[in-house]
């Protein structure tokens, strides 16, 4: 069998205009929410990254009929014949986000069987917040043969305080209660833009869901939900990764679709590094003119509106070449600094203590053979490769492909010397 790898050479400053894909983390949960309807739903601006393909497969296994138009970025998902409430082990192993169908299945069937999610390379990632909320509503759980069996014949609406604003738990509770008579309140809810896109979709279906500042979500149950047409929001994480590709190569890039409104903290850090950022009208669209003398900046990752954990690794790659000392504290996941070892192979000066990485900027990075261990680590190594002398080969490409649709040709079209290769 041949091994796929990405070959990257030191590139000229990236420049041009790039079109963004739809947001992977919004599509995944919105696809799960369609199980609350019976009929034909249409999603546009869909990226066809690997995780989306897994979610298509999962919905098909549950009984959905899915029509894919890759060229148009469109999915038509008919949920009329959904007949199964079991998420098989092989799908759960491939994509942890499969857990997101639990709430919809509970709402539709009063039960769900979900394979137990294991840990993954970015940490243990338990689902206790999801289970605690549903237990409080009256669901019962038992486990056997790698499955959690959830039974929810008599769910009741609750006011629930999340111990932590978990994205997935917030989404599952919203989907699990949209059809539940009475008012459910989630306090300390996640208000990530992708959660808000899910709420927009559910309200289009006929749900009554409100977000109360700063972080309470109120769900007034309705008796039925109708199929919808929806254009997925643009991917702020792909936008951030591309802006950093321009930043690390000293280039200039326009992203006319970038959802700048939801990127404030990230964009202000780019400015603090010395890059010049201009926003489009109505906070849509971002233009970066990179500085040739980037400065170190420090930050910690936080739930929205804080600095997103999903941009921590790509930002770290850029800081490896910024003058001075940057300190990054990862607070969201307990094992999301694995890319440090790979960046060190390329000459980066980084030390780790617990969840904190200290980066002392160097003048040059050097190409090396590196391995991507998760989606965002893959993005970080690609960025480092674009700025490193010589050439870099990155394996673990499947991780990158789970979250980014056609990122290699996109970077190449902006001047990146990057290509996908296969070795026998
Ligand atoms: N957590 C628990 N118990 C739970 C749920 C979460 O302890 O029941 C912990 C997790 O272990 C983690 C923290 O809470 O340490 C945050 O997890 P959260 O539930 O918020 O994350 P998630 O829903 O599993 C989504 C994205 C991730 C993104 C995080 C944080 C999807 C499909 N995934 O994961 O995306 O990093 O929110 O913003 O929406 C990525 O795109 O690369 C990615 C990993």
Short mmCIF file of C-alpha atoms and ligand atoms in Angstrom, two decimals:
data_model
loop_
_atom_site.label_atom_id
_atom_site.label_comp_id
_atom_site.label_asym_id
_atom_site.label_seq_id
_atom_site.Cartn_x
_atom_site.Cartn_y
_atom_site.Cartn_z
CA UNK A 1 0.00 0.00 0.00
CA UNK A 2 1.31 3.47 -0.80
CA UNK A 3 1.77 6.14 1.87
CA UNK A 4 0.40 9.58 1.21
CA UNK A 5 2.53 12.53 2.22
CA UNK A 6 2.67 16.25 1.57
CA UNK A 7 5.86 17.77 0.21
CA UNK A 8 6.42 21.42 0.97
CA UNK A 9 9.28 23.68 -0.09
CA UNK A 10 10.21 27.13 1.10
CA UNK A 11 7.81 29.36 -0.78
CA UNK A 12 7.65 32.92 -2.01
CA UNK A 13 5.30 35.19 -0.02
CA UNK A 14 1.79 33.80 -0.50
CA UNK A 15 -0.45 36.29 -2.23
CA UNK A 16 -3.82 36.58 -3.87
CA UNK A 17 -7.47 36.05 -3.10
CA UNK A 18 -8.82 32.79 -1.68
CA UNK A 19 -12.33 31.47 -1.43
CA UNK A 20 -13.21 29.84 1.86
CA UNK A 21 -14.98 26.56 2.42
CA UNK A 22 -18.01 26.10 4.66
CA UNK A 23 -17.29 25.44 8.33
CA UNK A 24 -16.66 21.74 9.01
CA UNK A 25 -17.76 21.96 12.65
CA UNK A 26 -21.02 23.66 11.64
CA UNK A 27 -21.81 21.15 8.87
CA UNK A 28 -21.24 18.14 11.11
CA UNK A 29 -23.68 19.23 13.79
CA UNK A 30 -26.21 20.59 11.31
CA UNK A 31 -26.20 17.25 9.49
CA UNK A 32 -26.90 15.57 12.86
CA UNK A 33 -29.78 17.99 13.50
CA UNK A 34 -31.52 16.97 10.26
CA UNK A 35 -32.53 13.73 12.01
CA UNK A 36 -35.13 15.87 13.81
CA UNK A 37 -37.00 16.34 10.50
CA UNK A 38 -38.78 14.02 8.12
CA UNK A 39 -38.20 15.02 4.50
CA UNK A 40 -35.67 16.52 2.08
CA UNK A 41 -33.18 19.01 3.50
CA UNK A 42 -30.68 20.93 1.38
CA UNK A 43 -27.31 22.20 2.61
CA UNK A 44 -25.10 24.44 0.47
CA UNK A 45 -21.51 25.64 0.92
CA UNK A 46 -20.60 22.17 2.20
CA UNK A 47 -16.88 21.29 2.30
CA UNK A 48 -16.16 17.66 1.41
CA UNK A 49 -13.45 17.01 3.98
CA UNK A 50 -13.13 13.46 5.31
CA UNK A 51 -15.19 14.07 8.47
CA UNK A 52 -18.13 15.20 6.35
CA UNK A 53 -17.86 11.99 4.30
CA UNK A 54 -17.97 10.00 7.56
CA UNK A 55 -21.07 11.89 8.66
CA UNK A 56 -22.74 11.19 5.28
CA UNK A 57 -21.96 7.50 5.77
CA UNK A 58 -23.36 7.60 9.31
CA UNK A 59 -26.62 9.24 8.23
CA UNK A 60 -26.94 6.66 5.43
CA UNK A 61 -26.45 3.85 7.96
CA UNK A 62 -29.30 5.32 10.00
CA UNK A 63 -31.55 5.24 6.91
CA UNK A 64 -31.11 8.68 5.31
CA UNK A 65 -30.89 9.04 1.54
CA UNK A 66 -28.06 11.44 0.69
CA UNK A 67 -27.41 13.08 -2.69
CA UNK A 68 -23.96 14.66 -3.03
CA UNK A 69 -23.05 17.34 -5.55
CA UNK A 70 -19.39 17.92 -4.83
CA UNK A 71 -18.91 20.51 -7.59
CA UNK A 72 -21.77 22.64 -6.28
CA UNK A 73 -20.89 21.99 -2.61
CA UNK A 74 -24.43 20.73 -2.05
CA UNK A 75 -25.95 17.95 0.01
CA UNK A 76 -29.58 16.89 -0.21
CA UNK A 77 -30.46 14.73 2.77
CA UNK A 78 -33.79 12.94 2.91
CA UNK A 79 -34.55 11.88 6.48
CA UNK A 80 -37.99 10.36 5.84
CA UNK A 81 -36.85 6.76 6.19
CA UNK A 82 -34.56 7.01 9.23
CA UNK A 83 -35.06 3.68 10.92
CA UNK A 84 -32.01 2.97 13.07
CA UNK A 85 -30.88 4.60 16.32
CA UNK A 86 -27.48 2.86 16.52
CA UNK A 87 -24.12 4.51 15.75
CA UNK A 88 -21.77 1.63 14.95
CA UNK A 89 -18.29 1.28 16.44
CA UNK A 90 -16.52 1.58 13.08
CA UNK A 91 -18.02 5.03 12.43
CA UNK A 92 -17.45 6.26 15.98
CA UNK A 93 -13.80 5.18 15.77
CA UNK A 94 -13.31 7.16 12.58
CA UNK A 95 -15.06 10.28 13.79
CA UNK A 96 -15.65 11.21 17.39
CA UNK A 97 -18.18 13.86 16.31
CA UNK A 98 -20.58 10.93 15.67
CA UNK A 99 -21.65 11.50 19.28
CA UNK A 100 -23.54 14.54 17.95
CA UNK A 101 -26.40 12.39 16.69
CA UNK A 102 -27.25 11.27 20.24
CA UNK A 103 -29.54 14.21 21.04
CA UNK A 104 -31.45 13.97 17.73
CA UNK A 105 -31.86 10.19 18.02
CA UNK A 106 -33.16 10.53 21.59
CA UNK A 107 -35.65 13.14 20.40
CA UNK A 108 -36.77 11.05 17.40
CA UNK A 109 -36.85 7.55 18.90
CA UNK A 110 -36.72 8.04 22.68
CA UNK A 111 -33.55 5.96 22.54
CA UNK A 112 -30.07 5.90 21.08
CA UNK A 113 -27.23 3.43 20.96
CA UNK A 114 -23.86 5.03 20.52
CA UNK A 115 -20.49 3.25 20.49
CA UNK A 116 -18.31 4.41 23.37
CA UNK A 117 -15.97 7.12 22.10
CA UNK A 118 -12.33 6.40 22.93
CA UNK A 119 -9.68 8.99 23.71
CA UNK A 120 -8.00 10.61 20.74
CA UNK A 121 -4.67 12.22 20.09
CA UNK A 122 -5.74 15.60 21.52
CA UNK A 123 -6.89 14.14 24.84
CA UNK A 124 -9.35 11.90 26.62
CA UNK A 125 -12.41 13.83 25.41
CA UNK A 126 -15.04 12.22 27.67
CA UNK A 127 -18.80 12.72 27.15
CA UNK A 128 -19.78 13.03 30.81
CA UNK A 129 -21.31 16.52 30.31
CA UNK A 130 -23.63 15.13 27.63
CA UNK A 131 -24.70 12.17 29.78
CA UNK A 132 -25.10 14.24 32.96
CA UNK A 133 -27.53 16.60 31.26
CA UNK A 134 -29.65 13.83 29.72
CA UNK A 135 -29.67 11.90 33.03
CA UNK A 136 -30.98 15.00 34.76
CA UNK A 137 -33.79 15.09 32.17
CA UNK A 138 -34.68 11.52 33.04
CA UNK A 139 -32.71 9.48 30.49
CA UNK A 140 -31.13 6.26 31.67
CA UNK A 141 -27.87 4.77 30.45
CA UNK A 142 -26.36 1.33 30.41
CA UNK A 143 -23.30 -0.03 28.65
CA UNK A 144 -22.64 -3.34 26.96
CA UNK A 145 -20.32 -4.56 24.19
CA UNK A 146 -18.73 -1.15 23.50
CA UNK A 147 -22.14 0.59 23.30
CA UNK A 148 -23.91 3.10 25.51
CA UNK A 149 -27.65 2.41 25.44
CA UNK A 150 -29.64 5.57 26.18
CA UNK A 151 -33.30 5.39 26.98
CA UNK A 152 -35.37 8.51 27.27
CA UNK A 153 -39.04 7.65 27.26
CA UNK A 154 -39.85 10.27 29.85
CA UNK A 155 -37.56 13.26 29.24
CA UNK A 156 -38.42 16.43 31.15
CA UNK A 157 -37.18 19.96 30.43
CA UNK A 158 -34.61 21.30 32.90
CA UNK A 159 -32.46 24.27 33.72
CA UNK A 160 -28.97 22.87 33.43
CA UNK A 161 -25.67 24.48 34.35
CA UNK A 162 -22.82 23.07 32.28
CA UNK A 163 -19.63 22.59 34.31
CA UNK A 164 -17.78 23.83 31.22
CA UNK A 165 -19.13 25.41 28.00
CA UNK A 166 -18.61 22.24 25.98
CA UNK A 167 -19.46 22.72 22.31
CA UNK A 168 -20.67 19.17 21.74
CA UNK A 169 -22.67 18.92 24.98
CA UNK A 170 -24.40 22.25 24.28
CA UNK A 171 -25.28 21.08 20.76
CA UNK A 172 -26.54 17.69 21.91
CA UNK A 173 -28.74 19.21 24.62
CA UNK A 174 -30.22 21.71 22.15
CA UNK A 175 -31.04 18.96 19.64
CA UNK A 176 -32.33 16.64 22.36
CA UNK A 177 -34.79 19.24 23.67
CA UNK A 178 -35.96 21.14 20.57
CA UNK A 179 -39.00 18.82 20.40
CA UNK A 180 -39.49 18.51 24.16
CA UNK A 181 -42.60 20.17 25.59
CA UNK A 182 -41.67 22.96 28.04
CA UNK A 183 -38.65 25.24 28.49
CA UNK A 184 -35.08 23.98 28.78
CA UNK A 185 -32.29 26.36 29.76
CA UNK A 186 -28.58 25.72 29.33
CA UNK A 187 -26.52 28.01 31.53
CA UNK A 188 -22.78 28.43 30.83
CA UNK A 189 -23.53 27.18 27.31
CA UNK A 190 -21.07 27.25 24.45
CA UNK A 191 -21.80 30.20 22.17
CA UNK A 192 -19.26 29.31 19.45
CA UNK A 193 -20.35 30.63 16.02
CA UNK A 194 -20.96 27.03 14.88
CA UNK A 195 -23.45 26.56 17.75
CA UNK A 196 -25.21 29.74 16.60
CA UNK A 197 -25.37 28.37 13.03
CA UNK A 198 -27.02 25.23 14.42
CA UNK A 199 -29.56 27.39 16.30
CA UNK A 200 -30.29 29.33 13.10
CA UNK A 201 -30.98 26.04 11.30
CA UNK A 202 -33.25 24.72 14.07
CA UNK A 203 -35.21 27.98 14.18
CA UNK A 204 -35.64 27.76 10.38
CA UNK A 205 -37.10 24.29 11.00
CA UNK A 206 -39.62 25.91 13.35
CA UNK A 207 -37.86 25.56 16.72
CA UNK A 208 -38.03 28.28 19.38
CA UNK A 209 -34.48 28.79 20.60
CA UNK A 210 -33.01 32.00 22.02
CA UNK A 211 -29.52 32.95 23.16
CA UNK A 212 -29.55 35.17 26.23
CA UNK A 213 -26.36 37.11 26.95
CA UNK A 214 -23.83 36.20 28.02
CA UNK A 215 -24.17 32.42 27.66
CA UNK A 216 -27.62 31.02 28.33
CA UNK A 217 -29.55 29.15 25.67
CA UNK A 218 -33.29 28.80 26.11
CA UNK A 219 -35.18 26.13 24.18
CA UNK A 220 -38.96 26.28 24.10
CA UNK A 221 -39.97 22.85 22.80
CA UNK A 222 -42.19 22.64 19.69
CA UNK A 223 -44.23 19.70 18.44
CA UNK A 224 -42.61 19.24 15.03
CA UNK A 225 -39.74 20.48 12.88
CA UNK A 226 -39.79 20.92 9.09
CA UNK A 227 -37.01 20.23 6.56
CA UNK A 228 -34.89 23.25 5.58
CA UNK A 229 -32.53 24.77 3.00
CA UNK A 230 -29.44 26.29 4.57
CA UNK A 231 -26.16 27.82 3.47
CA UNK A 232 -23.40 26.78 5.89
CA UNK A 233 -21.37 29.62 7.45
CA UNK A 234 -17.82 30.15 6.16
CA UNK A 235 -15.03 28.45 8.06
CA UNK A 236 -13.32 30.86 10.48
CA UNK A 237 -10.69 28.18 11.21
CA UNK A 238 -9.75 27.72 7.57
CA UNK A 239 -9.72 31.53 7.31
CA UNK A 240 -7.33 31.75 10.27
CA UNK A 241 -5.08 29.04 8.86
CA UNK A 242 -4.84 30.78 5.46
CA UNK A 243 -4.15 34.18 7.04
CA UNK A 244 -1.33 32.55 8.99
CA UNK A 245 0.03 31.03 5.75
CA UNK A 246 0.28 34.58 4.38
CA UNK A 247 1.72 35.82 7.68
CA UNK A 248 4.46 33.17 7.96
CA UNK A 249 5.62 33.75 4.37
CA UNK A 250 5.44 37.55 4.61
CA UNK A 251 2.68 37.71 1.99
CA UNK A 252 -0.57 39.49 1.28
CA UNK A 253 -3.94 37.78 1.11
CA UNK A 254 -7.62 38.64 0.80
CA UNK A 255 -10.40 36.41 2.07
CA UNK A 256 -13.62 38.14 0.95
CA UNK A 257 -15.86 35.67 2.77
CA UNK A 258 -14.03 35.52 6.11
CA UNK A 259 -16.43 35.90 9.06
CA UNK A 260 -14.31 38.61 10.68
CA UNK A 261 -16.93 39.31 13.35
CA UNK A 262 -16.20 35.94 14.94
CA UNK A 263 -12.41 36.26 14.61
CA UNK A 264 -11.80 39.38 16.71
CA UNK A 265 -9.36 37.98 19.27
CA UNK A 266 -7.34 36.10 16.65
CA UNK A 267 -7.17 39.12 14.31
CA UNK A 268 -6.11 41.47 17.09
CA UNK A 269 -3.23 39.12 17.93
CA UNK A 270 -2.14 39.16 14.28
CA UNK A 271 -2.09 42.96 14.53
CA UNK A 272 -0.12 42.78 17.77
CA UNK A 273 2.45 40.69 15.84
CA UNK A 274 2.79 43.63 13.47
CA UNK A 275 0.64 42.41 10.57
CA UNK A 276 -1.69 44.88 8.96
CA UNK A 277 -5.32 43.72 8.96
CA UNK A 278 -8.18 45.37 7.07
CA UNK A 279 -11.80 44.27 7.41
CA UNK A 280 -14.41 44.35 4.66
CA UNK A 281 -17.82 46.01 4.91
CA UNK A 282 -20.11 44.71 7.65
CA UNK A 283 -17.19 42.83 9.18
CA UNK A 284 -17.16 40.33 6.32
CA UNK A 285 -13.85 39.73 4.60
CA UNK A 286 -10.29 40.11 5.85
CA UNK A 287 -7.17 41.36 4.09
CA UNK A 288 -3.72 40.78 5.56
CA UNK A 289 -0.53 42.55 4.59
CA UNK A 290 2.10 40.64 6.51
CA UNK A 291 4.98 42.37 8.27
CA UNK A 292 8.51 41.21 7.44
CA UNK A 293 9.45 41.58 11.11
CA UNK A 294 6.80 39.73 13.16
CA UNK A 295 6.85 40.14 16.93
CA UNK A 296 6.14 37.57 19.63
CA UNK A 297 2.68 37.52 21.28
CA UNK A 298 1.25 35.48 24.16
CA UNK A 299 -2.25 34.08 24.62
CA UNK A 300 -4.28 31.30 26.11
CA UNK A 301 -6.93 29.26 24.34
CA UNK A 302 -10.46 29.72 25.62
CA UNK A 303 -14.05 28.95 24.68
CA UNK A 304 -15.55 31.54 22.28
CA UNK A 305 -15.09 34.50 22.19
CA UNK A 306 -11.58 33.68 23.45
CA UNK A 307 -8.70 32.50 21.25
CA UNK A 308 -9.85 29.24 19.58
CA UNK A 309 -7.93 26.08 20.46
CA UNK A 310 -8.26 25.08 16.80
CA UNK A 311 -5.95 27.94 15.78
CA UNK A 312 -3.42 27.40 18.56
CA UNK A 313 -1.13 25.06 16.59
CA UNK A 314 -1.12 27.13 13.34
CA UNK A 315 -0.49 30.30 15.39
CA UNK A 316 2.39 28.58 17.15
CA UNK A 317 3.99 27.78 13.79
CA UNK A 318 3.95 31.50 12.91
CA UNK A 319 5.35 32.47 16.31
CA UNK A 320 8.35 30.18 15.82
CA UNK A 321 9.69 32.86 13.44
CA UNK A 322 8.58 35.94 15.42
CA UNK A 323 11.18 37.92 17.32
CA UNK A 324 11.01 37.57 21.10
CA UNK A 325 9.36 35.15 23.51
CA UNK A 326 5.74 33.98 23.10
CA UNK A 327 3.91 32.02 25.77
CA UNK A 328 0.89 29.89 24.80
CA UNK A 329 -1.32 28.28 27.40
CA UNK A 330 -3.67 25.57 26.10
CA UNK A 331 -6.68 25.42 28.42
CA UNK A 332 -9.28 23.57 26.31
CA UNK A 333 -7.67 20.18 25.62
CA UNK A 334 -5.16 18.46 27.87
CA UNK A 335 -2.97 17.04 25.11
CA UNK A 336 -2.91 19.55 22.32
CA UNK A 337 0.77 20.40 22.17
CA UNK A 338 1.92 17.31 20.26
CA UNK A 339 2.93 19.43 17.27
CA UNK A 340 5.67 21.02 19.41
CA UNK A 341 7.90 17.96 18.99
CA UNK A 342 7.51 18.16 15.22
CA UNK A 343 8.17 21.91 15.07
CA UNK A 344 11.31 21.30 17.16
CA UNK A 345 12.51 18.89 14.45
CA UNK A 346 12.35 21.88 12.09
CA UNK A 347 14.56 23.99 14.35
CA UNK A 348 11.89 25.74 16.46
CA UNK A 349 12.91 26.69 19.99
CA UNK A 350 10.00 25.65 22.15
CA UNK A 351 9.85 24.35 25.71
CA UNK A 352 6.81 22.85 27.40
CA UNK A 353 5.77 22.90 31.01
CA UNK A 354 2.40 21.28 31.63
CA UNK A 355 -0.06 22.93 29.26
CA UNK A 356 2.18 25.90 28.55
CA UNK A 357 4.53 26.25 25.59
CA UNK A 358 7.21 28.92 25.53
CA UNK A 359 8.48 29.79 22.08
CA UNK A 360 11.63 31.79 21.47
CA UNK A 361 11.57 33.04 17.90
CA UNK A 362 14.38 31.82 15.61
CA UNK A 363 15.64 33.37 12.34
CA UNK A 364 15.15 30.23 10.27
CA UNK A 365 13.24 26.94 10.27
CA UNK A 366 14.57 23.95 8.32
CA UNK A 367 12.68 21.35 6.34
CA UNK A 368 12.31 17.96 8.04
CA UNK A 369 10.27 14.77 7.94
CA UNK A 370 7.34 15.44 10.26
CA UNK A 371 4.12 13.70 11.30
CA UNK A 372 0.70 15.30 11.75
CA UNK A 373 -1.13 13.90 14.79
CA UNK A 374 -4.40 15.84 14.49
CA UNK A 375 -6.14 18.20 12.06
CA UNK A 376 -4.69 21.42 13.37
CA UNK A 377 -1.21 19.99 14.02
CA UNK A 378 -1.24 19.13 10.30
CA UNK A 379 -2.08 22.73 9.41
CA UNK A 380 0.71 24.02 11.67
CA UNK A 381 3.32 21.79 10.03
CA UNK A 382 2.22 22.76 6.53
CA UNK A 383 2.60 26.44 7.46
CA UNK A 384 6.03 25.86 9.01
CA UNK A 385 7.03 23.96 5.85
CA UNK A 386 6.10 26.91 3.62
CA UNK A 387 8.60 29.09 5.51
CA UNK A 388 11.33 26.51 6.21
CA UNK A 389 14.56 26.23 4.20
CA UNK A 390 14.82 23.09 2.09
CA UNK A 391 11.90 20.75 1.90
CA UNK A 392 9.51 19.24 4.42
CA UNK A 393 7.63 15.99 4.10
CA UNK A 394 4.56 15.55 6.26
CA UNK A 395 2.87 12.20 6.85
CA UNK A 396 -0.36 11.70 8.82
CA UNK A 397 -2.08 13.50 5.93
CA UNK A 398 -5.42 11.85 6.73
CA UNK A 399 -5.63 14.02 9.86
CA UNK A 400 -5.32 17.22 7.81
CA UNK A 401 -7.86 15.94 5.28
CA UNK A 402 -10.42 15.30 8.04
CA UNK A 403 -10.78 19.04 8.55
CA UNK A 404 -9.66 20.86 5.42
CA UNK A 405 -11.13 20.39 1.95
CA UNK A 406 -8.52 20.72 -0.84
CA UNK A 407 -6.16 22.87 1.22
CA UNK A 408 -3.09 21.75 -0.78
CA UNK A 409 -4.28 23.08 -4.18
CA UNK A 410 -5.61 26.19 -2.44
CA UNK A 411 -2.19 26.99 -0.96
CA UNK A 412 -0.49 26.11 -4.25
CA UNK A 413 -2.75 28.56 -6.12
CA UNK A 414 -1.53 31.33 -3.78
CA UNK A 415 2.11 30.55 -4.61
CA UNK A 416 2.82 27.80 -2.06
CA UNK A 417 5.29 25.15 -3.25
CA UNK A 418 3.27 22.28 -1.93
CA UNK A 419 2.00 19.03 -3.41
CA UNK A 420 0.49 15.72 -2.39
CA UNK A 421 2.70 12.70 -3.09
CA UNK A 422 2.52 8.94 -2.70
CA UNK A 423 5.33 6.59 -1.75
CA UNK A 424 5.13 2.87 -2.52
N1 LIG B 1 -15.21 17.67 27.86
C1 LIG B 1 -15.44 16.90 28.97
N2 LIG B 1 -16.62 16.22 29.05
C2 LIG B 1 -17.56 16.29 28.07
C3 LIG B 1 -17.33 17.08 26.93
C4 LIG B 1 -16.13 17.78 26.85
O1 LIG B 1 -14.61 16.82 29.87
O2 LIG B 1 -18.63 15.65 28.21
C5 LIG B 1 -13.94 18.41 27.74
C6 LIG B 1 -13.12 17.92 26.55
O3 LIG B 1 -12.38 16.77 26.89
C7 LIG B 1 -12.26 19.12 26.27
C8 LIG B 1 -13.19 20.31 26.62
O4 LIG B 1 -14.20 19.77 27.46
O5 LIG B 1 -11.14 19.14 27.10
C9 LIG B 1 -13.85 20.97 25.43
O6 LIG B 1 -14.56 20.00 24.65
P1 LIG B 1 -15.83 20.36 23.75
O7 LIG B 1 -16.93 19.45 24.13
O8 LIG B 1 -16.06 21.84 23.82
O9 LIG B 1 -15.29 20.02 22.30
P2 LIG B 1 -15.96 19.07 21.22
O10 LIG B 1 -17.40 19.37 21.08
O11 LIG B 1 -15.54 17.67 21.44
C10 LIG B 1 -15.59 20.78 19.25
C11 LIG B 1 -14.93 20.75 17.90
C12 LIG B 1 -13.42 20.69 18.06
C13 LIG B 1 -12.99 21.93 18.86
C14 LIG B 1 -13.73 21.97 20.21
C15 LIG B 1 -13.42 23.22 21.03
C16 LIG B 1 -16.58 19.66 16.53
C17 LIG B 1 -16.97 18.47 15.74
N3 LIG B 1 -15.41 19.60 17.15
O12 LIG B 1 -15.19 19.56 19.90
O13 LIG B 1 -12.86 20.75 16.76
O14 LIG B 1 -11.60 21.89 19.08
O15 LIG B 1 -15.14 21.93 19.98
O16 LIG B 1 -13.74 24.37 20.34
O17 LIG B 1 -17.30 20.64 16.56
C18 LIG B 1 -11.15 20.52 15.17
O18 LIG B 1 -11.92 21.03 14.34
O19 LIG B 1 -9.92 20.35 14.92
C19 LIG B 1 -11.67 20.12 16.48
C20 LIG B 1 -11.03 19.27 17.29
#
